[in-house]
mmCIF file of C-alpha atoms in Angstrom:
data_model
loop_
_atom_site.group_PDB
_atom_site.id
_atom_site.type_symbol
_atom_site.label_atom_id
_atom_site.label_comp_id
_atom_site.label_asym_id
_atom_site.label_seq_id
_atom_site.Cartn_x
_atom_site.Cartn_y
_atom_site.Cartn_z
ATOM 1 C CA UNK A 1 -14.974 1.339 15.568
ATOM 2 C CA UNK A 2 -12.696 -1.480 16.557
ATOM 3 C CA UNK A 3 -9.241 -2.765 15.823
ATOM 4 C CA UNK A 4 -9.309 -5.831 13.592
ATOM 5 C CA UNK A 5 -6.776 -8.631 13.410
ATOM 6 C CA UNK A 6 -4.582 -8.344 10.334
ATOM 7 C CA UNK A 7 -4.322 -11.466 8.193
ATOM 8 C CA UNK A 8 -0.680 -12.498 7.750
ATOM 9 C CA UNK A 9 1.113 -13.978 4.714
ATOM 10 C CA UNK A 10 0.589 -17.714 4.600
ATOM 11 C CA UNK A 11 -3.162 -17.443 5.226
ATOM 12 C CA UNK A 12 -4.905 -18.705 2.080
ATOM 13 C CA UNK A 13 -7.432 -15.848 2.181
ATOM 14 C CA UNK A 14 -4.699 -13.472 0.969
ATOM 15 C CA UNK A 15 -4.225 -15.543 -2.203
ATOM 16 C CA UNK A 16 -7.889 -15.470 -3.258
ATOM 17 C CA UNK A 17 -9.665 -13.059 -5.580
ATOM 18 C CA UNK A 18 -12.324 -10.923 -3.887
ATOM 19 C CA UNK A 19 -15.936 -10.581 -5.020
ATOM 20 C CA UNK A 20 -17.529 -7.232 -5.914
ATOM 21 C CA UNK A 21 -19.531 -5.302 -3.341
ATOM 22 C CA UNK A 22 -23.165 -5.335 -4.507
ATOM 23 C CA UNK A 23 -24.612 -2.943 -1.925
ATOM 24 C CA UNK A 24 -22.832 -0.590 0.474
ATOM 25 C CA UNK A 25 -24.366 -1.897 3.679
ATOM 26 C CA UNK A 26 -23.877 -0.654 7.250
ATOM 27 C CA UNK A 27 -21.533 -3.657 7.714
ATOM 28 C CA UNK A 28 -19.320 -2.444 4.850
ATOM 29 C CA UNK A 29 -19.245 1.060 6.367
ATOM 30 C CA UNK A 30 -18.413 -0.389 9.788
ATOM 31 C CA UNK A 31 -15.636 -2.502 8.258
ATOM 32 C CA UNK A 32 -14.206 0.628 6.593
ATOM 33 C CA UNK A 33 -14.224 2.511 9.907
ATOM 34 C CA UNK A 34 -12.494 -0.435 11.587
ATOM 35 C CA UNK A 35 -9.963 -0.579 8.750
ATOM 36 C CA UNK A 36 -9.080 3.095 9.254
ATOM 37 C CA UNK A 37 -8.490 2.511 12.960
ATOM 38 C CA UNK A 38 -6.529 -0.698 12.317
ATOM 39 C CA UNK A 39 -4.387 0.911 9.592
ATOM 40 C CA UNK A 40 -3.544 3.936 11.739
ATOM 41 C CA UNK A 41 -2.724 1.786 14.780
ATOM 42 C CA UNK A 42 -0.307 -0.243 12.628
ATOM 43 C CA UNK A 43 1.253 2.888 11.022
ATOM 44 C CA UNK A 44 0.057 1.848 7.570
ATOM 45 C CA UNK A 45 -0.951 3.965 4.582
ATOM 46 C CA UNK A 46 -3.527 1.531 3.225
ATOM 47 C CA UNK A 47 -5.393 -1.658 4.029
ATOM 48 C CA UNK A 48 -7.600 -3.914 1.927
ATOM 49 C CA UNK A 49 -10.658 -5.913 2.989
ATOM 50 C CA UNK A 50 -8.983 -9.354 2.716
ATOM 51 C CA UNK A 51 -6.351 -8.174 5.195
ATOM 52 C CA UNK A 52 -9.078 -8.234 7.840
ATOM 53 C CA UNK A 53 -10.699 -11.397 6.518
ATOM 54 C CA UNK A 54 -13.388 -9.896 4.258
ATOM 55 C CA UNK A 55 -13.411 -11.250 0.702
ATOM 56 C CA UNK A 56 -14.948 -8.179 -0.939
ATOM 57 C CA UNK A 57 -13.440 -5.686 -3.381
ATOM 58 C CA UNK A 58 -12.733 -2.625 -1.281
ATOM 59 C CA UNK A 59 -9.805 -0.914 0.366
ATOM 60 C CA UNK A 60 -8.901 2.335 2.056
ATOM 61 C CA UNK A 61 -5.796 4.429 1.534
ATOM 62 C CA UNK A 62 -4.204 7.431 3.192
ATOM 63 C CA UNK A 63 -1.240 7.986 0.861
ATOM 64 C CA UNK A 64 -0.339 11.644 1.392
ATOM 65 C CA UNK A 65 1.939 11.036 4.398
ATOM 66 C CA UNK A 66 4.398 13.767 3.400
ATOM 67 C CA UNK A 67 1.842 16.466 2.564
ATOM 68 C CA UNK A 68 2.500 19.891 4.042
ATOM 69 C CA UNK A 69 -1.073 20.619 5.081
ATOM 70 C CA UNK A 70 -2.932 18.477 7.597
ATOM 71 C CA UNK A 71 -6.138 18.201 5.559
ATOM 72 C CA UNK A 72 -4.327 16.595 2.614
ATOM 73 C CA UNK A 73 -2.129 14.454 4.883
ATOM 74 C CA UNK A 74 -5.186 13.060 6.708
ATOM 75 C CA UNK A 75 -7.342 12.455 3.601
ATOM 76 C CA UNK A 76 -8.695 8.914 3.457
ATOM 77 C CA UNK A 77 -9.841 7.383 0.178
ATOM 78 C CA UNK A 78 -12.588 4.760 0.357
ATOM 79 C CA UNK A 79 -12.302 2.605 -2.741
ATOM 80 C CA UNK A 80 -15.218 0.219 -3.317
ATOM 81 C CA UNK A 81 -15.090 -1.970 -6.443
ATOM 82 C CA UNK A 82 -12.047 -0.075 -7.735
ATOM 83 C CA UNK A 83 -10.780 -0.345 -11.282
ATOM 84 C CA UNK A 84 -7.448 0.919 -12.564
ATOM 85 C CA UNK A 85 -8.346 2.380 -15.953
ATOM 86 C CA UNK A 86 -5.002 3.804 -17.064
ATOM 87 C CA UNK A 87 -1.310 3.395 -16.286
ATOM 88 C CA UNK A 88 1.737 5.260 -17.543
ATOM 89 C CA UNK A 89 5.457 4.692 -17.099
ATOM 90 C CA UNK A 90 7.142 2.538 -14.488
ATOM 91 C CA UNK A 91 8.953 3.027 -11.213
ATOM 92 C CA UNK A 92 10.692 0.767 -8.734
ATOM 93 C CA UNK A 93 9.193 1.205 -5.290
ATOM 94 C CA UNK A 94 10.251 0.023 -1.863
ATOM 95 C CA UNK A 95 7.186 -1.526 -0.278
ATOM 96 C CA UNK A 96 6.160 -3.005 3.016
ATOM 97 C CA UNK A 97 2.837 -4.520 4.011
ATOM 98 C CA UNK A 98 0.840 -5.009 7.186
ATOM 99 C CA UNK A 99 0.303 -8.621 6.076
ATOM 100 C CA UNK A 100 4.028 -9.223 5.487
ATOM 101 C CA UNK A 101 5.514 -7.817 8.703
ATOM 102 C CA UNK A 102 9.234 -7.272 9.059
ATOM 103 C CA UNK A 103 10.110 -7.124 5.351
ATOM 104 C CA UNK A 104 10.571 -4.647 2.517
ATOM 105 C CA UNK A 105 10.486 -5.463 -1.176
ATOM 106 C CA UNK A 106 11.499 -3.819 -4.424
ATOM 107 C CA UNK A 107 8.483 -3.826 -6.752
ATOM 108 C CA UNK A 108 8.005 -2.425 -10.245
ATOM 109 C CA UNK A 109 4.805 -0.360 -10.398
ATOM 110 C CA UNK A 110 3.237 2.102 -12.817
ATOM 111 C CA UNK A 111 4.480 5.647 -12.227
ATOM 112 C CA UNK A 112 1.060 7.150 -12.934
ATOM 113 C CA UNK A 113 -2.416 5.650 -12.661
ATOM 114 C CA UNK A 114 -6.040 6.591 -13.091
ATOM 115 C CA UNK A 115 -8.400 4.693 -10.805
ATOM 116 C CA UNK A 116 -12.161 4.815 -10.427
ATOM 117 C CA UNK A 117 -14.231 3.466 -7.565
ATOM 118 C CA UNK A 118 -17.403 3.995 -5.595
ATOM 119 C CA UNK A 119 -17.078 5.915 -2.334
ATOM 120 C CA UNK A 120 -18.938 5.252 0.937
ATOM 121 C CA UNK A 121 -21.815 7.472 -0.210
ATOM 122 C CA UNK A 122 -22.315 5.349 -3.325
ATOM 123 C CA UNK A 123 -20.880 7.993 -5.664
ATOM 124 C CA UNK A 124 -18.522 7.095 -8.498
ATOM 125 C CA UNK A 125 -15.148 8.813 -8.099
ATOM 126 C CA UNK A 126 -12.108 8.966 -10.365
ATOM 127 C CA UNK A 127 -8.591 9.935 -9.297
ATOM 128 C CA UNK A 128 -5.145 10.261 -10.828
ATOM 129 C CA UNK A 129 -2.057 9.500 -8.781
ATOM 130 C CA UNK A 130 1.646 9.326 -9.474
ATOM 131 C CA UNK A 131 4.779 8.299 -7.641
ATOM 132 C CA UNK A 132 4.312 7.024 -4.100
ATOM 133 C CA UNK A 133 0.551 7.573 -4.165
ATOM 134 C CA UNK A 134 0.218 5.426 -7.317
ATOM 135 C CA UNK A 135 2.251 2.706 -5.595
ATOM 136 C CA UNK A 136 -0.076 2.700 -2.569
ATOM 137 C CA UNK A 137 -3.189 2.315 -4.724
ATOM 138 C CA UNK A 138 -1.657 -0.420 -6.906
ATOM 139 C CA UNK A 139 -0.461 -2.295 -3.814
ATOM 140 C CA UNK A 140 -3.912 -2.256 -2.191
ATOM 141 C CA UNK A 141 -5.615 -3.066 -5.505
ATOM 142 C CA UNK A 142 -3.421 -6.161 -5.861
ATOM 143 C CA UNK A 143 -4.721 -7.467 -2.514
ATOM 144 C CA UNK A 144 -8.194 -7.670 -4.070
ATOM 145 C CA UNK A 145 -6.831 -10.059 -6.703
ATOM 146 C CA UNK A 146 -4.985 -12.236 -4.191
ATOM 147 C CA UNK A 147 -1.556 -10.764 -4.922
ATOM 148 C CA UNK A 148 0.905 -9.754 -2.208
ATOM 149 C CA UNK A 149 3.794 -7.438 -3.054
ATOM 150 C CA UNK A 150 6.132 -10.206 -1.893
ATOM 151 C CA UNK A 151 4.741 -12.404 -4.703
ATOM 152 C CA UNK A 152 5.949 -9.954 -7.359
ATOM 153 C CA UNK A 153 8.964 -8.309 -5.677
ATOM 154 C CA UNK A 154 12.266 -8.241 -7.563
ATOM 155 C CA UNK A 155 14.125 -8.352 -4.250
ATOM 156 C CA UNK A 156 13.336 -8.591 -0.532
ATOM 157 C CA UNK A 157 15.119 -7.683 2.713
ATOM 158 C CA UNK A 158 14.242 -7.297 6.360
ATOM 159 C CA UNK A 159 13.072 -3.932 7.677
ATOM 160 C CA UNK A 160 16.237 -3.824 9.814
ATOM 161 C CA UNK A 161 18.485 -4.294 6.750
ATOM 162 C CA UNK A 162 16.518 -1.648 4.869
ATOM 163 C CA UNK A 163 16.794 0.867 7.743
ATOM 164 C CA UNK A 164 20.561 0.331 8.023
ATOM 165 C CA UNK A 165 21.064 0.784 4.284
ATOM 166 C CA UNK A 166 18.840 3.864 4.281
ATOM 167 C CA UNK A 167 21.065 5.452 6.946
ATOM 168 C CA UNK A 168 24.204 4.571 4.956
ATOM 169 C CA UNK A 169 22.775 6.104 1.798
ATOM 170 C CA UNK A 170 21.867 9.274 3.714
ATOM 171 C CA UNK A 171 25.436 9.475 5.053
ATOM 172 C CA UNK A 172 26.900 8.950 1.584
ATOM 173 C CA UNK A 173 24.741 11.733 0.167
ATOM 174 C CA UNK A 174 25.203 13.918 3.267
ATOM 175 C CA UNK A 175 21.523 14.800 3.258
ATOM 176 C CA UNK A 176 18.105 13.328 3.955
ATOM 177 C CA UNK A 177 17.386 12.556 0.293
ATOM 178 C CA UNK A 178 17.926 8.828 -0.040
ATOM 179 C CA UNK A 179 17.266 7.547 -3.532
ATOM 180 C CA UNK A 180 15.350 4.267 -3.709
ATOM 181 C CA UNK A 181 17.766 2.867 -6.313
ATOM 182 C CA UNK A 182 20.755 3.668 -4.099
ATOM 183 C CA UNK A 183 19.382 1.610 -1.213
ATOM 184 C CA UNK A 184 18.874 -1.526 -3.284
ATOM 185 C CA UNK A 185 22.143 -1.059 -5.207
ATOM 186 C CA UNK A 186 24.093 -0.699 -1.956
ATOM 187 C CA UNK A 187 22.602 -3.971 -0.757
ATOM 188 C CA UNK A 188 24.053 -5.814 -3.732
ATOM 189 C CA UNK A 189 27.422 -4.035 -3.647
ATOM 190 C CA UNK A 190 27.814 -4.583 0.080
ATOM 191 C CA UNK A 191 27.907 -2.039 2.840
ATOM 192 C CA UNK A 192 30.116 1.005 2.262
ATOM 193 C CA UNK A 193 31.347 0.860 5.867
#
């Protein structure tokens, strides 16, 4: 396993559509292992092949960051030739990206999805996700079609601005539950301080 360089916004590779994986080769498996290491080192929850310069349709995701038990929290999904087969509802999500460092964006995503893909063992898998987990899978899936979240975001701000507003919202609510809508609304109303 090795850390890979992460492709940054502005590189044309991130705007191209990826080609399907025909055979799960040792090189694909090695790339997936490297992607896990690279994602974890960068504190990400997902990474797609084009983000490390590979124009194939696969990504990995580790979306259960808030899970109580370690096994669920550390679960990694290997998604080769994924296809979103069902969506339901909508949600506005605050998103960042390893390929768009230093920024957060407000993106409308499906609230619930069903996604199927081949795993590293060549077996077809199907999953249902909602909320944050659905956002992670949609975000990574978009990379395979040459779409960055910043291309479709309703609004953008720096990570520093986002962190400051998050703290203000927590203070206003006097708890740790900061609502996503409150953060973006506060930005447009101006700081409460």
